[in-house]
Amino acid sequence: MAEDVSVAGDEIVLTIVVNDIYSKGSSQRYTISLSADDVATILDGADFAEELKAAE
């Protein structure tokens, strides 16, 4: 959801909420901060994954 993604300075902040695997009805909130370099690495990896898939 759009509200789970924000920009803080030069970082992209993703917030996710997942169900707890140990306690029914409980959830855990995780915040992931990505720098511009992190995003570039992910995008480069996505390109590489597409190249691998095309090579199959």
mmCIF file of N, CA, C and O in Angstrom:
data_model
loop_
_atom_site.group_PDB
_atom_site.id
_atom_site.type_symbol
_atom_site.label_atom_id
_atom_site.label_comp_id
_atom_site.label_asym_id
_atom_site.label_seq_id
_atom_site.Cartn_x
_atom_site.Cartn_y
_atom_site.Cartn_z
ATOM 1 N N MET A 1 0.849 -1.182 0.000
ATOM 2 C CA MET A 1 0.000 0.000 0.000
ATOM 3 C C MET A 1 0.893 1.244 0.000
ATOM 4 O O MET A 1 1.987 1.230 0.577
ATOM 5 N N ALA A 2 0.425 2.272 -0.594
ATOM 6 C CA ALA A 2 1.222 3.492 -0.717
ATOM 7 C C ALA A 2 1.654 4.042 0.642
ATOM 8 O O ALA A 2 2.753 4.554 0.794
ATOM 9 N N GLU A 3 0.808 3.929 1.656
ATOM 10 C CA GLU A 3 1.160 4.469 2.966
ATOM 11 C C GLU A 3 2.249 3.664 3.660
ATOM 12 O O GLU A 3 2.804 4.079 4.663
ATOM 13 N N ASP A 4 2.597 2.506 3.111
ATOM 14 C CA ASP A 4 3.652 1.685 3.683
ATOM 15 C C ASP A 4 5.014 2.017 3.100
ATOM 16 O O ASP A 4 6.014 1.420 3.480
ATOM 17 N N VAL A 5 5.057 2.971 2.178
ATOM 18 C CA VAL A 5 6.302 3.398 1.545
ATOM 19 C C VAL A 5 6.445 4.899 1.769
ATOM 20 O O VAL A 5 5.535 5.662 1.505
ATOM 21 N N SER A 6 7.614 5.305 2.294
ATOM 22 C CA SER A 6 7.842 6.734 2.476
ATOM 23 C C SER A 6 9.289 7.056 2.142
ATOM 24 O O SER A 6 10.130 6.176 2.036
ATOM 25 N N VAL A 7 9.542 8.332 1.964
ATOM 26 C CA VAL A 7 10.898 8.799 1.694
ATOM 27 C C VAL A 7 11.331 9.615 2.897
ATOM 28 O O VAL A 7 10.636 10.531 3.332
ATOM 29 N N ALA A 8 12.489 9.239 3.447
ATOM 30 C CA ALA A 8 13.046 9.950 4.593
ATOM 31 C C ALA A 8 14.455 10.394 4.225
ATOM 32 O O ALA A 8 15.381 9.586 4.219
ATOM 33 N N GLY A 9 14.590 11.647 3.840
ATOM 34 C CA GLY A 9 15.897 12.128 3.386
ATOM 35 C C GLY A 9 16.255 11.455 2.079
ATOM 36 O O GLY A 9 15.521 11.550 1.109
ATOM 37 N N ASP A 10 17.381 10.744 2.068
ATOM 38 C CA ASP A 10 17.789 10.053 0.843
ATOM 39 C C ASP A 10 17.532 8.556 0.927
ATOM 40 O O ASP A 10 18.123 7.775 0.197
ATOM 41 N N GLU A 11 16.634 8.149 1.826
ATOM 42 C CA GLU A 11 16.288 6.738 1.980
ATOM 43 C C GLU A 11 14.825 6.491 1.643
ATOM 44 O O GLU A 11 13.985 7.364 1.824
ATOM 45 N N ILE A 12 14.552 5.295 1.170
ATOM 46 C CA ILE A 12 13.180 4.830 0.997
ATOM 47 C C ILE A 12 12.898 3.911 2.177
ATOM 48 O O ILE A 12 13.690 3.021 2.483
ATOM 49 N N VAL A 13 11.792 4.133 2.855
ATOM 50 C CA VAL A 13 11.443 3.350 4.035
ATOM 51 C C VAL A 13 10.200 2.529 3.727
ATOM 52 O O VAL A 13 9.160 3.080 3.362
ATOM 53 N N LEU A 14 10.325 1.213 3.853
ATOM 54 C CA LEU A 14 9.208 0.296 3.646
ATOM 55 C C LEU A 14 8.776 -0.248 5.005
ATOM 56 O O LEU A 14 9.619 -0.655 5.800
ATOM 57 N N THR A 15 7.491 -0.247 5.248
ATOM 58 C CA THR A 15 6.965 -0.833 6.485
ATOM 59 C C THR A 15 6.028 -1.961 6.099
ATOM 60 O O THR A 15 5.126 -1.773 5.276
ATOM 61 N N ILE A 16 6.287 -3.134 6.671
ATOM 62 C CA ILE A 16 5.421 -4.275 6.398
ATOM 63 C C ILE A 16 4.920 -4.847 7.718
ATOM 64 O O ILE A 16 5.604 -4.791 8.733
ATOM 65 N N VAL A 17 3.724 -5.378 7.681
ATOM 66 C CA VAL A 17 3.133 -6.042 8.840
ATOM 67 C C VAL A 17 2.808 -7.462 8.414
ATOM 68 O O VAL A 17 2.149 -7.673 7.389
ATOM 69 N N VAL A 18 3.305 -8.410 9.176
ATOM 70 C CA VAL A 18 3.101 -9.825 8.851
ATOM 71 C C VAL A 18 2.519 -10.549 10.049
ATOM 72 O O VAL A 18 2.676 -10.134 11.187
ATOM 73 N N ASN A 19 1.828 -11.638 9.771
ATOM 74 C CA ASN A 19 1.279 -12.454 10.844
ATOM 75 C C ASN A 19 2.405 -13.141 11.599
ATOM 76 O O ASN A 19 3.373 -13.608 11.006
ATOM 77 N N ASP A 20 2.276 -13.193 12.910
ATOM 78 C CA ASP A 20 3.246 -13.883 13.754
ATOM 79 C C ASP A 20 3.060 -15.384 13.570
ATOM 80 O O ASP A 20 1.930 -15.874 13.588
ATOM 81 N N ILE A 21 4.134 -16.116 13.372
ATOM 82 C CA ILE A 21 4.006 -17.554 13.138
ATOM 83 C C ILE A 21 3.835 -18.339 14.439
ATOM 84 O O ILE A 21 3.491 -19.507 14.409
ATOM 85 N N TYR A 22 4.067 -17.684 15.575
ATOM 86 C CA TYR A 22 3.980 -18.388 16.857
ATOM 87 C C TYR A 22 2.719 -18.076 17.642
ATOM 88 O O TYR A 22 2.237 -18.912 18.389
ATOM 89 N N SER A 23 2.191 -16.881 17.494
ATOM 90 C CA SER A 23 1.020 -16.469 18.271
ATOM 91 C C SER A 23 -0.125 -16.119 17.334
ATOM 92 O O SER A 23 -0.042 -15.153 16.564
ATOM 93 N N LYS A 24 -1.204 -16.889 17.395
ATOM 94 C CA LYS A 24 -2.365 -16.611 16.547
ATOM 95 C C LYS A 24 -2.937 -15.244 16.884
ATOM 96 O O LYS A 24 -3.054 -14.872 18.038
ATOM 97 N N GLY A 25 -3.278 -14.505 15.844
ATOM 98 C CA GLY A 25 -3.871 -13.193 16.031
ATOM 99 C C GLY A 25 -2.854 -12.085 16.260
ATOM 100 O O GLY A 25 -3.216 -10.925 16.316
ATOM 101 N N SER A 26 -1.587 -12.432 16.408
ATOM 102 C CA SER A 26 -0.549 -11.421 16.610
ATOM 103 C C SER A 26 0.119 -11.100 15.279
ATOM 104 O O SER A 26 0.076 -11.886 14.337
ATOM 105 N N SER A 27 0.736 -9.952 15.223
ATOM 106 C CA SER A 27 1.464 -9.581 14.015
ATOM 107 C C SER A 27 2.761 -8.887 14.406
ATOM 108 O O SER A 27 2.943 -8.447 15.541
ATOM 109 N N GLN A 28 3.648 -8.820 13.466
ATOM 110 C CA GLN A 28 4.941 -8.160 13.649
ATOM 111 C C GLN A 28 5.068 -7.068 12.604
ATOM 112 O O GLN A 28 4.665 -7.241 11.463
ATOM 113 N N ARG A 29 5.630 -5.950 12.995
ATOM 114 C CA ARG A 29 5.851 -4.834 12.071
ATOM 115 C C ARG A 29 7.356 -4.727 11.834
ATOM 116 O O ARG A 29 8.146 -4.719 12.770
ATOM 117 N N TYR A 30 7.740 -4.675 10.570
ATOM 118 C CA TYR A 30 9.137 -4.535 10.184
ATOM 119 C C TYR A 30 9.294 -3.267 9.368
ATOM 120 O O TYR A 30 8.458 -2.958 8.521
ATOM 121 N N THR A 31 10.366 -2.550 9.624
ATOM 122 C CA THR A 31 10.683 -1.360 8.858
ATOM 123 C C THR A 31 12.017 -1.599 8.170
ATOM 124 O O THR A 31 12.998 -1.950 8.817
ATOM 125 N N ILE A 32 12.038 -1.418 6.872
ATOM 126 C CA ILE A 32 13.227 -1.633 6.064
ATOM 127 C C ILE A 32 13.597 -0.304 5.424
ATOM 128 O O ILE A 32 12.790 0.304 4.721
ATOM 129 N N SER A 33 14.819 0.154 5.681
ATOM 130 C CA SER A 33 15.306 1.401 5.081
ATOM 131 C C SER A 33 16.301 1.059 3.987
ATOM 132 O O SER A 33 17.237 0.291 4.208
ATOM 133 N N LEU A 34 16.083 1.632 2.819
ATOM 134 C CA LEU A 34 16.953 1.381 1.666
ATOM 135 C C LEU A 34 17.559 2.693 1.180
ATOM 136 O O LEU A 34 16.838 3.661 0.946
ATOM 137 N N SER A 35 18.879 2.686 1.027
ATOM 138 C CA SER A 35 19.547 3.861 0.466
ATOM 139 C C SER A 35 19.418 3.821 -1.050
ATOM 140 O O SER A 35 18.984 2.816 -1.627
ATOM 141 N N ALA A 36 19.836 4.886 -1.702
ATOM 142 C CA ALA A 36 19.813 4.916 -3.165
ATOM 143 C C ALA A 36 20.690 3.797 -3.723
ATOM 144 O O ALA A 36 20.330 3.152 -4.713
ATOM 145 N N ASP A 37 21.831 3.536 -3.080
ATOM 146 C CA ASP A 37 22.708 2.441 -3.520
ATOM 147 C C ASP A 37 22.021 1.083 -3.376
ATOM 148 O O ASP A 37 22.175 0.211 -4.227
ATOM 149 N N ASP A 38 21.276 0.899 -2.275
ATOM 150 C CA ASP A 38 20.543 -0.357 -2.072
ATOM 151 C C ASP A 38 19.526 -0.576 -3.191
ATOM 152 O O ASP A 38 19.416 -1.671 -3.736
ATOM 153 N N VAL A 39 18.782 0.463 -3.516
ATOM 154 C CA VAL A 39 17.764 0.360 -4.568
ATOM 155 C C VAL A 39 18.424 0.052 -5.907
ATOM 156 O O VAL A 39 17.947 -0.794 -6.668
ATOM 157 N N ALA A 40 19.552 0.705 -6.191
ATOM 158 C CA ALA A 40 20.268 0.451 -7.442
ATOM 159 C C ALA A 40 20.725 -1.004 -7.501
ATOM 160 O O ALA A 40 20.626 -1.645 -8.551
ATOM 161 N N THR A 41 21.212 -1.533 -6.385
ATOM 162 C CA THR A 41 21.645 -2.929 -6.337
ATOM 163 C C THR A 41 20.483 -3.870 -6.590
ATOM 164 O O THR A 41 20.602 -4.830 -7.355
ATOM 165 N N ILE A 42 19.337 -3.586 -5.994
ATOM 166 C CA ILE A 42 18.145 -4.417 -6.198
ATOM 167 C C ILE A 42 17.720 -4.368 -7.662
ATOM 168 O O ILE A 42 17.427 -5.392 -8.271
ATOM 169 N N LEU A 43 17.693 -3.180 -8.233
ATOM 170 C CA LEU A 43 17.283 -3.052 -9.627
ATOM 171 C C LEU A 43 18.276 -3.728 -10.561
ATOM 172 O O LEU A 43 17.871 -4.370 -11.531
ATOM 173 N N ASP A 44 19.562 -3.613 -10.283
ATOM 174 C CA ASP A 44 20.563 -4.316 -11.084
ATOM 175 C C ASP A 44 20.373 -5.822 -10.963
ATOM 176 O O ASP A 44 20.480 -6.548 -11.946
ATOM 177 N N GLY A 45 20.054 -6.304 -9.762
ATOM 178 C CA GLY A 45 19.801 -7.731 -9.552
ATOM 179 C C GLY A 45 18.570 -8.190 -10.306
ATOM 180 O O GLY A 45 18.539 -9.295 -10.849
ATOM 181 N N ALA A 46 17.564 -7.330 -10.382
ATOM 182 C CA ALA A 46 16.341 -7.680 -11.117
ATOM 183 C C ALA A 46 16.665 -7.839 -12.589
ATOM 184 O O ALA A 46 16.174 -8.752 -13.253
ATOM 185 N N ASP A 47 17.501 -6.953 -13.121
ATOM 186 C CA ASP A 47 17.917 -7.061 -14.519
ATOM 187 C C ASP A 47 18.679 -8.359 -14.746
ATOM 188 O O ASP A 47 18.488 -9.042 -15.739
ATOM 189 N N PHE A 48 19.543 -8.697 -13.810
ATOM 190 C CA PHE A 48 20.327 -9.914 -13.916
ATOM 191 C C PHE A 48 19.417 -11.142 -13.869
ATOM 192 O O PHE A 48 19.596 -12.088 -14.626
ATOM 193 N N ALA A 49 18.406 -11.103 -12.994
ATOM 194 C CA ALA A 49 17.458 -12.221 -12.897
ATOM 195 C C ALA A 49 16.707 -12.403 -14.205
ATOM 196 O O ALA A 49 16.478 -13.527 -14.658
ATOM 197 N N GLU A 50 16.335 -11.312 -14.858
ATOM 198 C CA GLU A 50 15.648 -11.386 -16.143
ATOM 199 C C GLU A 50 16.567 -11.989 -17.214
ATOM 200 O O GLU A 50 16.128 -12.762 -18.048
ATOM 201 N N GLU A 51 17.842 -11.606 -17.170
ATOM 202 C CA GLU A 51 18.799 -12.164 -18.134
ATOM 203 C C GLU A 51 18.964 -13.662 -17.931
ATOM 204 O O GLU A 51 19.032 -14.422 -18.901
ATOM 205 N N LEU A 52 19.020 -14.086 -16.667
ATOM 206 C CA LEU A 52 19.131 -15.527 -16.382
ATOM 207 C C LEU A 52 17.899 -16.271 -16.879
ATOM 208 O O LEU A 52 18.002 -17.346 -17.457
ATOM 209 N N LYS A 53 16.737 -15.685 -16.640
ATOM 210 C CA LYS A 53 15.484 -16.315 -17.061
ATOM 211 C C LYS A 53 15.431 -16.432 -18.595
ATOM 212 O O LYS A 53 15.028 -17.453 -19.133
ATOM 213 N N ALA A 54 15.881 -15.395 -19.272
ATOM 214 C CA ALA A 54 15.865 -15.410 -20.740
ATOM 215 C C ALA A 54 16.847 -16.425 -21.288
ATOM 216 O O ALA A 54 16.613 -16.992 -22.361
ATOM 217 N N ALA A 55 17.922 -16.693 -20.560
ATOM 218 C CA ALA A 55 18.949 -17.630 -21.009
ATOM 219 C C ALA A 55 18.489 -19.090 -20.879
ATOM 220 O O ALA A 55 19.058 -19.972 -21.515
ATOM 221 N N GLU A 56 17.461 -19.337 -20.091
ATOM 222 C CA GLU A 56 16.990 -20.708 -19.881
ATOM 223 C C GLU A 56 16.326 -21.216 -21.091
ATOM 224 O O GLU A 56 16.016 -21.559 -21.921
#
